[in-house]
Every structure is written in C-alpha cells, then in structure tokens.
XYZ file of C-alpha atoms in Angstrom:
686
model
C -12.977 -9.527 -15.586
C -16.675 -10.272 -14.129
C -17.603 -11.176 -10.860
C -19.312 -14.451 -10.116
C -20.244 -16.824 -7.681
C -20.749 -15.876 -3.820
C -23.881 -14.633 -3.132
C -24.731 -11.646 -1.006
C -26.673 -13.940 1.854
C -23.587 -14.030 4.476
C -21.610 -16.699 3.326
C -19.238 -14.506 1.412
C -17.959 -13.574 5.197
C -16.083 -17.505 5.366
C -13.630 -15.160 3.265
C -14.208 -11.505 3.771
C -14.362 -11.850 7.715
C -10.901 -13.927 8.020
C -9.424 -10.666 5.808
C -11.093 -8.107 7.954
C -9.542 -9.533 11.334
C -6.080 -9.686 9.464
C -6.407 -6.149 7.997
C -7.904 -4.986 11.261
C -4.449 -6.963 13.180
C -2.434 -4.628 10.818
C -3.688 -1.961 12.070
C -3.839 -3.043 15.625
C -0.367 -3.807 15.218
C 0.575 -0.796 13.882
C -1.387 1.522 16.325
C 0.322 -0.626 19.931
C 3.530 0.835 18.888
C 2.852 4.245 19.195
C 0.523 3.092 22.427
C 3.387 2.033 23.922
C 5.272 4.627 22.813
C 3.031 6.694 24.711
C 2.857 4.124 28.140
C 7.147 4.402 28.352
C 6.503 8.198 28.402
C 3.904 8.510 30.740
C 5.679 5.466 33.229
C 8.729 8.200 33.261
C 6.457 10.878 34.177
C 4.448 8.947 36.607
C 7.369 7.399 38.256
C 10.729 8.299 37.642
C 13.477 6.066 36.489
C 10.545 3.627 35.035
C 12.855 2.250 32.325
C 14.936 0.408 35.368
C 11.401 -0.892 36.794
C 10.540 -2.439 33.550
C 12.532 -5.410 35.205
C 12.593 -6.973 38.840
C 15.905 -5.566 40.049
C 18.071 -7.897 40.821
C 20.350 -7.984 44.316
C 23.915 -7.041 44.336
C 26.468 -9.923 45.070
C 29.334 -7.932 46.124
C 29.990 -7.491 50.048
C 29.473 -3.703 50.675
C 31.147 -3.905 54.141
C 34.747 -5.112 53.002
C 37.471 -4.314 55.171
C 40.157 -2.235 53.392
C 43.366 -2.432 55.144
C 42.695 -6.009 55.199
C 42.026 -6.409 51.534
C 44.729 -3.823 50.246
C 47.094 -6.461 52.454
C 45.577 -9.331 50.721
C 45.948 -7.760 47.104
C 49.444 -7.191 47.844
C 50.432 -10.409 49.330
C 48.540 -12.070 46.371
C 50.693 -10.534 44.182
C 54.010 -11.481 46.149
C 52.881 -14.931 45.994
C 52.178 -14.354 41.952
C 55.788 -13.495 41.805
C 57.900 -14.923 44.673
C 61.594 -13.045 43.265
C 59.981 -9.407 43.355
C 58.728 -10.170 47.746
C 62.186 -11.989 48.297
C 63.918 -8.565 47.345
C 61.560 -6.261 48.642
C 59.693 -4.879 45.150
C 56.024 -4.444 43.905
C 55.241 -3.936 40.909
C 51.736 -2.106 42.837
C 51.495 1.089 44.120
C 49.733 0.297 47.612
C 47.715 3.844 47.649
C 46.631 3.051 44.093
C 45.459 -0.339 45.624
C 43.805 1.200 48.203
C 42.220 3.561 45.850
C 41.002 1.061 43.419
C 39.210 -1.320 46.095
C 37.548 2.418 47.877
C 36.365 2.526 44.922
C 35.071 -1.138 44.474
C 33.297 -0.605 47.551
C 31.773 2.325 46.723
C 30.032 1.246 43.276
C 28.869 -1.856 45.660
C 27.395 0.252 48.409
C 25.574 2.372 45.667
C 24.490 -0.824 43.590
C 22.761 -1.708 46.829
C 21.491 1.780 47.434
C 20.175 1.786 44.048
C 18.490 -1.883 44.350
C 17.038 -0.787 47.702
C 15.549 2.004 45.853
C 14.238 0.542 42.684
C 12.719 -2.122 45.015
C 10.831 0.557 47.587
C 9.547 1.627 43.812
C 8.063 -1.070 42.358
C 4.750 -0.597 44.028
C 1.508 -2.583 43.298
C 0.815 0.132 40.925
C 3.639 -0.060 38.738
C 3.946 -3.807 38.781
C 0.422 -3.786 37.610
C 1.068 -0.606 34.543
C 4.422 -2.770 34.097
C 2.392 -5.777 33.041
C 0.045 -3.735 30.654
C 3.174 -2.080 29.178
C 5.056 -5.208 28.834
C 1.783 -6.947 27.388
C 1.641 -4.065 25.057
C 5.764 -4.851 23.736
C 5.182 -8.381 23.262
C 2.420 -7.454 21.232
C 4.240 -5.458 18.940
C 7.194 -7.583 18.875
C 4.850 -10.346 17.504
C 3.046 -8.348 15.112
C 6.430 -7.430 13.320
C 7.561 -10.969 13.094
C 4.069 -11.945 12.276
C 3.515 -9.447 9.511
C 4.790 -11.620 6.252
C 2.867 -14.617 8.158
C -0.209 -12.074 7.618
C 0.430 -10.715 4.168
C 0.829 -14.775 2.669
C -2.168 -15.872 4.223
C -3.590 -12.378 2.579
C -2.950 -12.996 -0.418
C -3.863 -16.426 -1.046
C -7.370 -16.065 0.799
C -7.765 -13.531 -1.385
C -6.715 -15.199 -4.262
C -8.920 -18.137 -3.780
C -11.671 -15.607 -3.272
C -11.275 -14.054 -6.567
C -10.694 -17.006 -8.531
C -13.986 -18.286 -7.040
C -15.573 -14.905 -8.196
C -13.946 -15.027 -11.133
C -12.991 -11.304 -10.109
C -8.723 -11.333 -11.726
C -8.329 -8.419 -13.915
C -8.074 -9.244 -17.211
C -8.545 -7.451 -20.927
C -12.071 -8.460 -21.283
C -14.417 -10.193 -19.205
C -15.440 -13.943 -19.884
C -18.994 -14.002 -22.245
C -19.094 -16.732 -24.176
C -17.971 -20.982 -22.773
C -15.090 -20.856 -24.985
C -13.750 -17.385 -22.763
C -14.688 -19.685 -19.422
C -12.728 -22.601 -20.439
C -9.740 -20.560 -22.325
C -9.050 -18.967 -19.213
C -9.470 -21.318 -15.965
C -7.568 -23.979 -18.104
C -4.712 -21.214 -18.221
C -5.414 -20.359 -14.449
C -4.741 -23.789 -13.570
C -1.786 -24.548 -15.387
C -0.518 -21.383 -13.992
C -1.411 -21.892 -10.786
C -0.132 -25.383 -10.833
C 3.323 -23.577 -12.134
C 3.229 -21.391 -9.317
C 2.817 -24.580 -6.744
C 5.927 -26.290 -8.199
C 7.906 -23.185 -8.590
C 7.573 -23.428 -4.667
C 8.021 -26.596 -3.883
C 11.256 -26.903 -5.871
C 12.264 -23.318 -4.042
C 11.659 -25.337 -0.581
C 13.539 -28.108 -1.422
C 16.651 -25.980 -2.896
C 16.452 -24.067 0.356
C 16.692 -26.746 1.983
C 19.707 -28.266 0.039
C 21.475 -25.042 0.466
C 21.084 -24.344 4.202
C 20.557 -27.319 6.421
C 20.139 -25.104 9.244
C 16.689 -23.054 8.137
C 14.763 -21.533 10.992
C 11.363 -22.527 11.537
C 10.424 -19.318 10.698
C 11.735 -19.595 7.315
C 9.797 -23.511 6.686
C 6.736 -22.048 7.856
C 6.446 -19.345 5.415
C 7.509 -21.998 3.056
C 5.277 -24.154 3.912
C 2.312 -20.965 3.698
C 3.397 -20.080 0.461
C 3.215 -24.307 -0.984
C -0.422 -24.343 0.975
C -1.877 -21.120 -0.609
C -0.847 -22.362 -4.073
C -2.435 -25.614 -3.884
C -6.037 -24.203 -2.406
C -5.620 -21.946 -5.332
C -4.840 -24.413 -7.710
C -7.935 -26.489 -6.761
C -9.590 -23.491 -6.932
C -9.020 -22.990 -10.622
C -9.569 -26.330 -10.936
C -13.147 -26.748 -9.679
C -13.944 -23.574 -11.355
C -12.411 -24.971 -14.772
C -15.179 -28.051 -13.975
C -17.873 -26.541 -12.765
C -18.957 -24.136 -15.932
C -21.699 -21.502 -15.041
C -24.607 -21.349 -16.977
C -24.927 -17.846 -17.838
C -22.239 -17.838 -20.185
C -23.435 -17.460 -24.538
C -22.108 -20.696 -26.755
C -19.637 -20.447 -28.646
C -16.882 -17.928 -28.848
C -13.870 -16.496 -30.218
C -10.200 -17.911 -29.669
C -8.653 -14.476 -30.000
C -10.738 -12.916 -27.825
C -11.184 -15.838 -25.025
C -7.195 -15.202 -24.472
C -7.822 -11.912 -23.882
C -10.015 -12.840 -21.114
C -7.069 -14.393 -19.289
C -6.186 -12.640 -16.187
C -3.231 -10.895 -16.016
C -0.864 -12.551 -13.344
C -1.776 -15.827 -15.434
C 0.029 -14.114 -18.718
C 2.708 -12.842 -16.377
C 3.156 -16.050 -14.275
C 3.209 -18.064 -18.155
C 5.789 -15.977 -19.231
C 7.810 -15.725 -16.167
C 7.648 -19.261 -15.431
C 8.776 -20.517 -19.012
C 11.482 -18.865 -18.783
C 12.619 -19.732 -15.405
C 11.959 -23.182 -16.734
C 13.703 -22.734 -19.550
C 16.886 -21.444 -18.115
C 16.720 -24.135 -15.468
C 16.041 -21.657 -12.677
C 12.167 -23.461 -12.253
C 12.267 -22.004 -8.603
C 12.505 -18.579 -9.629
C 8.987 -17.559 -9.502
C 9.292 -18.513 -6.192
C 12.529 -16.562 -5.106
C 10.572 -13.444 -6.334
C 7.270 -13.879 -4.324
C 9.469 -14.497 -1.578
C 10.829 -10.990 -2.123
C 7.521 -10.021 -1.102
C 8.772 -10.473 2.211
C 11.459 -8.077 2.328
C 8.616 -5.215 1.690
C 5.684 -7.125 3.804
C 4.657 -3.953 5.457
C 4.385 -1.996 1.887
C 2.232 -4.710 0.407
C -0.090 -4.739 3.674
C -0.289 -1.263 3.192
C -1.437 -1.735 -0.047
C -4.677 -3.623 0.976
C -4.826 -1.378 3.864
C -5.627 1.044 1.121
C -7.185 -0.927 -0.583
C -10.166 -1.590 2.041
C -10.126 2.146 2.981
C -11.166 2.696 -0.829
C -13.635 0.272 -0.592
C -15.205 1.492 2.659
C -15.061 5.261 0.629
C -17.541 3.899 -1.451
C -19.497 2.651 0.816
C -19.822 6.090 2.147
C -22.259 9.348 1.252
C -19.154 11.250 0.443
C -18.798 10.975 -3.136
C -21.924 12.032 -3.720
C -22.208 14.497 -1.174
C -19.106 16.102 -2.791
C -20.930 15.953 -6.012
C -24.055 17.803 -4.484
C -21.637 20.771 -4.017
C -21.468 21.795 -7.563
C -24.159 20.349 -8.934
C -26.704 23.997 -8.131
C -24.015 25.085 -10.943
C -25.533 23.273 -13.390
C -21.851 22.867 -15.084
C -21.838 21.753 -18.396
C -20.301 18.372 -18.757
C -16.761 19.071 -19.822
C -16.692 21.244 -16.453
C -18.008 18.859 -14.218
C -15.773 16.288 -15.622
C -12.462 18.495 -14.944
C -13.918 19.498 -11.314
C -14.745 15.400 -11.068
C -10.527 14.882 -11.612
C -9.162 17.752 -9.718
C -11.277 17.087 -6.734
C -10.286 12.869 -7.072
C -6.768 13.963 -6.937
C -6.953 14.683 -2.923
C -8.605 11.031 -2.165
C -5.970 9.260 -4.601
C -3.454 10.441 -2.757
C -5.062 8.721 0.404
C -5.748 5.597 -1.074
C -2.393 4.948 -2.301
C -2.695 4.437 -5.982
C -4.734 5.378 -9.401
C -6.178 2.157 -9.072
C -7.327 1.671 -5.754
C -9.519 5.161 -6.563
C -10.870 3.921 -9.719
C -12.602 0.856 -7.769
C -13.817 2.828 -4.930
C -15.607 5.685 -6.411
C -15.326 5.417 -10.089
C -19.043 4.266 -10.004
C -20.108 7.177 -8.435
C -18.063 9.719 -10.836
C -19.307 7.758 -14.127
C -22.827 7.707 -12.841
C -22.878 11.504 -11.690
C -21.183 12.836 -14.971
C -23.728 11.006 -16.988
C -26.633 12.425 -15.114
C -25.032 15.810 -15.639
C -25.640 15.097 -19.439
C -22.017 13.982 -20.060
C -21.171 11.646 -23.457
C -20.415 8.393 -22.333
C -16.600 8.387 -23.862
C -16.112 11.191 -21.874
C -17.381 10.249 -18.227
C -15.465 6.759 -19.287
C -12.261 8.609 -20.050
C -12.726 11.352 -16.320
C -13.409 7.955 -14.476
C -10.161 6.300 -16.427
C -8.499 9.350 -15.209
C -10.023 10.162 -11.760
C -7.087 8.469 -10.120
C -4.260 9.622 -12.158
C -3.712 13.197 -11.045
C -3.285 12.571 -6.989
C -0.066 9.765 -6.543
C 2.160 12.785 -6.757
C 0.358 14.171 -3.626
C 1.433 13.532 -0.174
C 0.839 11.141 1.208
C 0.860 8.591 -1.701
C 2.227 5.195 -0.766
C 3.952 5.464 -3.854
C 6.420 8.063 -3.298
C 6.997 6.893 0.004
C 7.871 3.238 -1.776
C 9.915 5.278 -3.477
C 11.972 7.631 -1.442
C 12.449 3.924 1.161
C 14.357 2.378 -1.838
C 16.449 5.129 -2.615
C 18.279 7.414 -0.362
C 18.643 9.372 -3.179
C 15.728 11.428 -2.709
C 13.147 12.351 0.557
C 9.474 11.954 0.728
C 9.874 15.635 1.461
C 11.724 16.820 -2.048
C 9.314 13.996 -4.083
C 5.865 15.921 -2.471
C 7.487 19.281 -2.859
C 7.711 18.967 -6.647
C 4.907 16.902 -6.976
C 2.760 19.750 -5.917
C 3.975 21.621 -9.372
C 3.771 18.678 -11.369
C 0.196 18.147 -10.411
C -0.456 21.855 -11.265
C 0.816 20.918 -14.498
C -1.205 17.945 -15.542
C -4.366 19.336 -14.091
C -3.695 22.289 -16.633
C -2.823 20.340 -19.076
C -6.201 18.019 -18.869
C -8.290 20.546 -18.513
C -7.020 22.683 -21.677
C -7.794 19.341 -23.008
C -11.491 18.445 -22.353
C -12.385 22.164 -22.434
C -11.141 22.816 -25.834
C -10.934 19.477 -27.953
C -13.942 17.908 -28.931
C -15.966 20.720 -26.805
C -19.755 20.180 -27.203
C -21.230 21.969 -24.854
C -21.724 25.695 -23.907
C -21.092 27.280 -20.653
C -23.783 28.461 -19.464
C -23.458 28.174 -15.753
C -26.377 29.089 -13.257
C -26.455 32.432 -11.662
C -24.738 33.108 -7.940
C -27.327 33.890 -7.386
C -29.244 30.329 -7.753
C -26.715 28.372 -7.247
C -25.044 29.597 -3.926
C -27.490 29.226 -1.384
C -27.862 25.323 -2.762
C -23.762 24.747 -2.837
C -23.773 26.168 1.257
C -26.476 24.136 1.549
C -24.848 20.926 0.554
C -21.773 22.192 2.042
C -23.173 22.226 5.510
C -23.720 18.281 4.826
C -20.113 17.548 4.631
C -19.166 19.232 7.954
C -20.033 16.223 10.142
C -17.398 14.441 8.373
C -14.971 16.967 8.320
C -15.847 17.102 12.730
C -15.282 13.014 12.304
C -12.312 12.804 10.527
C -10.788 15.919 12.536
C -12.070 14.260 15.830
C -9.661 11.275 14.912
C -6.770 13.138 13.429
C -6.694 15.012 17.057
C -7.041 12.078 18.664
C -4.272 10.567 17.081
C -2.318 13.797 18.023
C -2.815 14.181 21.362
C -3.166 10.627 22.640
C -0.708 8.955 20.554
C 1.597 12.006 18.987
C 0.891 10.707 15.950
C 0.416 13.500 13.237
C -1.231 12.549 10.156
C 1.382 12.234 7.296
C 2.424 9.898 4.478
C 3.943 7.469 7.718
C 1.242 7.269 9.819
C -1.450 7.272 6.640
C -2.117 3.773 6.504
C -3.138 3.003 10.094
C -5.176 6.314 10.343
C -7.476 5.877 7.216
C -8.826 2.946 8.461
C -9.898 4.113 11.770
C -11.186 7.306 9.930
C -13.142 5.448 7.323
C -14.809 3.018 10.058
C -15.584 6.056 12.395
C -17.615 7.879 9.122
C -18.854 4.524 8.653
C -20.097 4.759 12.343
C -21.282 8.246 12.476
C -23.169 7.746 9.334
C -24.906 4.090 10.804
C -25.718 6.700 14.098
C -27.551 9.524 12.056
C -29.073 8.017 9.447
C -30.922 5.071 11.099
C -33.727 6.482 12.090
C -34.083 7.806 8.198
C -32.650 4.078 6.980
C -30.219 5.897 5.007
C -33.007 7.351 2.288
C -32.584 10.366 0.628
C -32.950 12.584 -2.139
C -29.589 11.614 -4.677
C -27.843 9.684 -2.246
C -27.430 6.132 -1.573
C -29.659 3.432 0.129
C -27.326 3.319 3.481
C -27.118 -0.257 4.873
C -26.064 -0.181 8.019
C -22.640 -0.405 9.903
C -22.327 -3.934 9.406
C -24.110 -4.175 5.793
C -21.646 -1.414 4.688
C -18.309 -2.981 6.886
C -19.174 -6.043 5.171
C -20.195 -4.957 1.517
C -16.587 -3.122 1.543
C -14.765 -6.208 2.982
C -15.883 -8.635 0.554
C -15.188 -6.138 -2.304
C -11.731 -5.313 -0.586
C -11.263 -9.228 -0.636
C -11.478 -9.552 -4.684
C -9.320 -6.413 -5.068
C -7.038 -7.448 -2.943
C -6.615 -11.047 -4.482
C -6.492 -9.596 -8.059
C -4.227 -6.608 -6.920
C -1.707 -8.367 -4.872
C -1.504 -11.263 -7.137
C -0.907 -8.942 -10.004
C 1.798 -7.277 -8.225
C 3.863 -10.182 -6.808
C 3.800 -11.666 -10.257
C 4.761 -7.995 -11.637
C 7.895 -8.763 -9.417
C 8.434 -11.832 -11.329
C 8.647 -10.412 -14.598
C 10.738 -7.528 -13.566
C 13.291 -10.737 -11.965
C 12.680 -12.059 -15.649
C 13.752 -8.482 -16.859
C 16.594 -8.558 -14.703
C 17.862 -11.976 -15.423
C 17.845 -11.844 -19.248
C 20.177 -8.744 -18.886
C 17.828 -6.246 -21.379
C 19.238 -3.555 -19.582
C 22.616 -4.493 -20.314
C 21.850 -3.927 -23.776
C 21.378 -0.122 -23.140
C 24.904 1.655 -22.192
C 24.954 2.465 -18.623
C 25.878 6.077 -18.983
C 24.631 8.520 -21.660
C 26.998 11.474 -22.770
C 23.908 13.657 -23.117
C 21.097 14.109 -20.263
C 18.803 14.412 -23.493
C 19.287 10.922 -25.097
C 18.910 9.273 -21.450
C 15.696 10.980 -20.665
C 13.935 9.710 -24.304
C 15.165 6.480 -23.457
C 13.825 6.804 -19.702
C 10.674 7.897 -21.144
C 9.695 4.918 -23.842
C 11.097 2.426 -20.948
C 8.971 3.603 -18.475
C 5.994 3.818 -20.336
C 6.352 0.345 -21.466
C 6.557 -0.566 -17.773
C 3.673 1.225 -16.838
C 1.532 -0.837 -19.307
C 2.687 -4.184 -18.426
C 2.983 -3.810 -14.699
C 1.353 -3.027 -11.626
C 3.211 0.242 -10.403
C 4.913 -0.984 -6.678
C 6.552 -3.806 -9.018
C 7.530 -1.625 -11.507
C 9.253 0.816 -8.971
C 11.351 -2.336 -7.191
C 12.295 -2.923 -10.997
C 13.165 0.691 -11.976
C 15.255 1.187 -8.623
C 17.018 -1.862 -9.481
C 18.004 -1.328 -13.127
C 16.601 2.337 -14.972
C 17.693 4.287 -12.114
C 20.972 3.934 -11.935
C 21.909 4.819 -15.650
C 19.613 7.530 -15.251
C 22.024 8.740 -12.411
C 24.978 8.373 -14.324
C 24.145 10.332 -17.383
C 23.323 13.345 -15.160
C 19.846 12.873 -14.447
C 18.512 14.587 -11.148
C 16.982 11.761 -9.134
C 14.275 14.188 -8.197
C 13.610 14.912 -11.514
C 13.477 11.189 -12.529
C 11.182 10.121 -10.437
C 9.030 12.728 -11.081
C 8.918 11.070 -15.204
C 9.027 7.635 -13.887
C 5.541 8.464 -11.617
C 3.595 10.882 -14.930
C 4.815 7.939 -16.897
C 3.692 5.152 -15.451
C 0.281 6.778 -15.372
C 0.428 7.329 -18.813
C 1.079 3.540 -19.064
C -1.935 2.999 -17.237
C -4.080 4.838 -19.492
C -2.407 3.139 -22.417
C -3.400 0.475 -24.865
C -2.584 -2.565 -24.799
C -3.452 -2.905 -20.868
C -4.838 0.324 -20.178
C -5.045 -1.069 -16.651
C -7.038 1.945 -15.294
C -9.556 1.305 -18.208
C -9.773 -1.755 -17.025
C -10.767 -0.889 -13.793
C -12.758 1.545 -14.883
C -14.903 -1.186 -17.152
C -15.038 -3.504 -13.885
C -17.133 -0.265 -12.048
C -19.187 0.611 -14.199
C -19.737 -2.241 -15.971
C -19.297 -4.160 -19.521
C -22.409 -2.298 -21.049
C -21.721 1.095 -21.064
C -18.405 0.157 -22.712
C -19.447 -1.779 -25.323
C -22.715 0.792 -25.728
C -19.830 3.484 -26.027
C -17.798 1.738 -28.972
C -21.017 1.534 -30.822
C -21.533 5.476 -31.040
C -20.943 7.337 -34.360
C -18.939 10.552 -35.061
C -15.130 10.986 -36.012
C -12.420 8.991 -35.318
C -11.726 10.997 -32.439
C -15.509 10.997 -30.655
C -15.587 7.131 -31.280
C -12.094 7.188 -29.094
C -12.372 9.794 -27.360
C -11.962 7.276 -23.803
C -8.597 6.670 -24.666
C -7.223 9.351 -26.703
C -7.772 12.199 -24.437
C -6.134 10.608 -21.450
C -3.425 9.906 -23.728
C -3.442 13.778 -24.945
C -3.344 15.382 -21.788
C -0.965 13.105 -19.763
C 1.315 13.000 -22.686
C 2.034 16.725 -23.428
C 2.461 16.621 -19.355
C 5.221 13.901 -19.828
C 6.952 14.972 -22.556
C 7.032 18.986 -20.236
C 8.009 17.631 -17.004
C 11.077 15.044 -19.179
C 12.229 17.385 -21.443
C 11.884 21.456 -19.874
C 13.616 21.130 -16.925
C 17.019 19.585 -18.495
C 17.099 23.249 -20.369
C 17.687 24.196 -16.108
C 20.408 21.825 -15.303
C 21.190 19.575 -18.296
C-alpha cells in the first residue's frame, strides 16, 4: 500500500476534477429534491391551487348548453330503439326522472369543468408560467439525478480505481518495497482486472440471451462496466511494464504476496470459485448488485470526500490545542483523542474513513506529547472505532434500511450505551495496563486561560457549521440527521474551507502549531486528489467484498450450521465468532449485506433480539478491523503515518506486550467490550 505516480503539479486534476464534479453532482441532485419541495410549497402559498397550474389547463369538450328535455327524450327514445319489444308494449326499463337527474348532473359537471378551466386560465399569469418553468426544470433535474445515480457510481468507481492503480494506492497488507513486490503485485492485479473484464463481458452476453428486450439503460450500464474494467486492466498492465526506479532490487516471495491489494485477492478467490462451478459471470452479477444500493455507495464516496476535506482544515489541530495546556500524560491524551474522535467518526460514515482523514494529526499530536510509538499507533487505529454506533453513522442507516426488524432510532438509542461501554473499557485498559507516565496535570490556574483562548478559535467554525445547518433548516426545511448528513456535510466542509481561505488569506495560513493553509483551490484539489485514490481503493474493495459474500452464499457454508438454536447463548457464541471473522476479511458495508441475508435470520430464529444482534455486529466488526491477519484499521493507520513509523515501532525493545502494544491493546479493549455487549443482555431476556 504505497503511493506514487502523479506529482502535485496540477496534472492530478485530470482524474480528480471529474471525480469532484461527479461528487458535486450527487450533492446537487440530492439537494435539488429539498429545493423542489420548498418550491411546491411556495407555489401553493403564492397561488392557491398551484398544483393544478403545473400543467396547462385543457378545455373541456362537453356541451354545457344541452337542452335537458330534449336530451331526456332522446335517451328514452334510444332505449326504445335498442329494445323494440319494450317500446311496443309501452314499457320502459329506465325511469324518466332518473334519466333527467343523471343528465342534469352531467350538465352541471360540464359547466363546473368550464368554470374551473376559465379560473385556471385566468390564474395562469406570466409570473406563474415563469415560476412553473423553474420548478419543472428542478423536477426534471431530480428525475435525471435519480436515473443517473447508477451511472455516476460506475464512472466514479472506475475512474477512482484507475487512479488508485496509477498511484499505487490500493489497500494491501504491506507496501511495495522491492522490484519483486512490484512485479508480483501488478501481475496479479492485471490477472484480477482481466478476470473482472471477462466476467462483465460474459454477464452482458448472458443477459442478452436471457432477455432479448434489455433496455437501453441496462445496456449502457453493462457497457460502462466493461469499458471501466478494460481501462483498469490496461492501467495495471501499463504499471506492470513501467517499473519505477525507486524500488530496491531483490525481495522475498512470501512478503511479495503480502503486497498484493486485498481487492485482488478477493477477486482471484471469487473469480476462481465462480469459474469452477460454471458461473463465470458471477463477479459481474454481484458487482451489478451494487447498483441496487447505488445511493448508499455514493454516500460512502461523499463521506470519504468529507473526511479528506476535514484533513485539509485546521479543526483537528485546534481541537488538540484545547487540551494541550493541561499537559496531559500520553495515555490520558490518547483516551481524549479517541473519545473526541467518536463524533466526527459518526459523521464520516465509517471508522476507516476517519482514520484516513485525521489519523496523521492524531498520531503526530500524541507523539509530540511524548507518547510511545505503539501507544500512538494503537490510538490512531482505534480513533475511528468508537463512533460507528452514534448518530448519524451511515453504517447504522444501511442496517436499518436492509432490516425491517430495527429502526435507526432504536439502534442509535442503544448505540449510546454501547459507546459508553467501549469508551470505558478503552480508558481502563490504557490507564491501567502498561501505563508508563505519571499523572501530573498542569494546575487549573495555568491551564484554564490558554484553554479558553484555544476554545475561542473554534467559535468561528461553530458559527459556520451552525449557519449552514440553519440555512438548510429554514430555507429547505431539512434537519441535520442520519438521512440528510451525506448532502449537508460536504456543504459544511466547503463552507469551512472557504472561511479558512478568507480568514487566513492575509496571514497566508501561518500560525504556531497549525498547518500551513494552502488556500481554497489547493485545499479542495488536495482533498479531492486524496478522495479519488481512497474511493478507488475502498469502493473496489467493497464491491469485491460483496462478491466474496456471494461465494459464501452460493457455497452454502451457512447451510452447515443449524437454522435455529435451542439456546440463545449457543447461538450468540457462534454469531460472535462468525461476525469477527467477517470483520477481518470484508468491508463493513459488504459484510452487512451478507449478514442480513444469512446470519441475521439464524440469530432471530434462535431468540436473539434484533437490536441486540446488530449492536453485537457493529462491535464485532470493529474488533475484526483491529484483528490480524488483515487488521484494516491498522493498514490504514500505516498508510497515513508512514511505513517508517511502523517499522520503527516494531524494532523497539521491551516485553512481549510492549513490543506488540499497538495490536494487543485495542484487542483487549474491544474484546472485553464485545463479550459484555454480546452476553450480558442475554441475562435479562434469554
């Protein structure tokens, strides 16, 4: 997992500018729905009955001046001509009074239609027509946005995947350090990408064979996948041929396989399995399932963008400035950092995104405070693990969307208690196990004044955030919650970047202990550059996680387990083991989709409460992300702090615990939390 390729000379905009425009279009389309709702309300307030004025009124074709007596006689005569025998005998099946009443009502309705038509025509003023034109344009824009979500997602994934390949930014167990690492990694990437291309082509052909009436939209979607994977295959082949000069000679084959991206490993496993069972289009089919939840995956991209923009701001540094005057020992500062990080984690959607966004700042601040490398690495890896159960985390929203047994309010309500528990366990472990510092806090008289001064620097940011939230609340009637967060947060971060650009322009962003602010354009460009590579790595990994889920589903591995247990305790023990393993090998969103289709039903049938089960799932996933052999959050930590820091930590002397503290300490904290979350509630209802 390394970076290379594009230089920061503006050429990176060739990939990141289209990605920026795609992400902005997603925000625009989602916000246009709110604007349209307000326009409909405003139109109704300005012109009563505006809903009827959205289309030109059509003149009625009926006759309002009908001679009722003649019409009655005509109707009765018509009946006689239809039934000669009844006319001959002087009998009639229709009552003349009822016929007259029906005709009178018909004439009255006709006159009412004409009256309504005249009224609507009179109301259709030039002002109404102008307003209606804008409103209907916004409505068409919304319809276009909804229809184009799938295409935006495919283009975004492919564009960013190509960028991640060019920049060597895919997520792997270790970085490419030698020429052997590079050759093995890119050879397997080329094979995997060719496998993805072949599966997509076969899926397209089989779709034609099964349904000759394939719509043009579906055909376009197939063609986009094929074009994208063809470009990705050529990119990896180009990278394989053009070996960089900065790699060392030699290398070890076993270590070289660890430099293969995780998405490549998943692709080779799932592709080989599907080929062996005669289902070569399998990967293409399961990647196509991403389109069913295109809005969710686009939200993931938006959250990554938000995280990268957060990385470009001074917010993280300014928050640390609030606690710095107290001269906290490293262990206490690590606890504060992880607990404070829980809130932005919830707003960036997933733990990995926050580690990427703020991990470097957290690590550098802890090291500056005197924290040993292992403690700083452990805290950085865990910085995104606490907030996934707090509102408005996207992962919880996805769980509620896929499972009718639970709601977001229920999950977030219990998530607060889970957060309190995990935070307590982390605090206890950090402050008691292997504590090496004394608690000599600065006196309040010395710490309080500079702390208040640091808090004052955060006030403008709070005002900017409040202004955006209130603008959406009163102008668009949109509250800040788990459903609106994906479209509000990018606007908030853009507003913060604009504020910093204006406020720091004269000072050129230079201040003691703060980052050197680059300006609005460079900050946005840097954030989007990072976003492009990260989206390519994360969404491709997520898509192949769905494919691995398909392998597990089709292999009927879960069928080997009972579909229900007599004991909820036995079921919970099995659930914990399965969920932790899934967290080790799969991305969170892909794992949630798989768990919903398989494990969840077993848990419910065994008497485990749905809310309890999903709280266990979230904690188990986080434990999985911190657990070897993959330990995704540790991989992301290494990516943001640098390979050198991790290698330096591994070379430090000490006891077994001290030499592996960055791995063991998070496992202890989250492991204890998982056991408590999983089994204590069973005492009350099982």
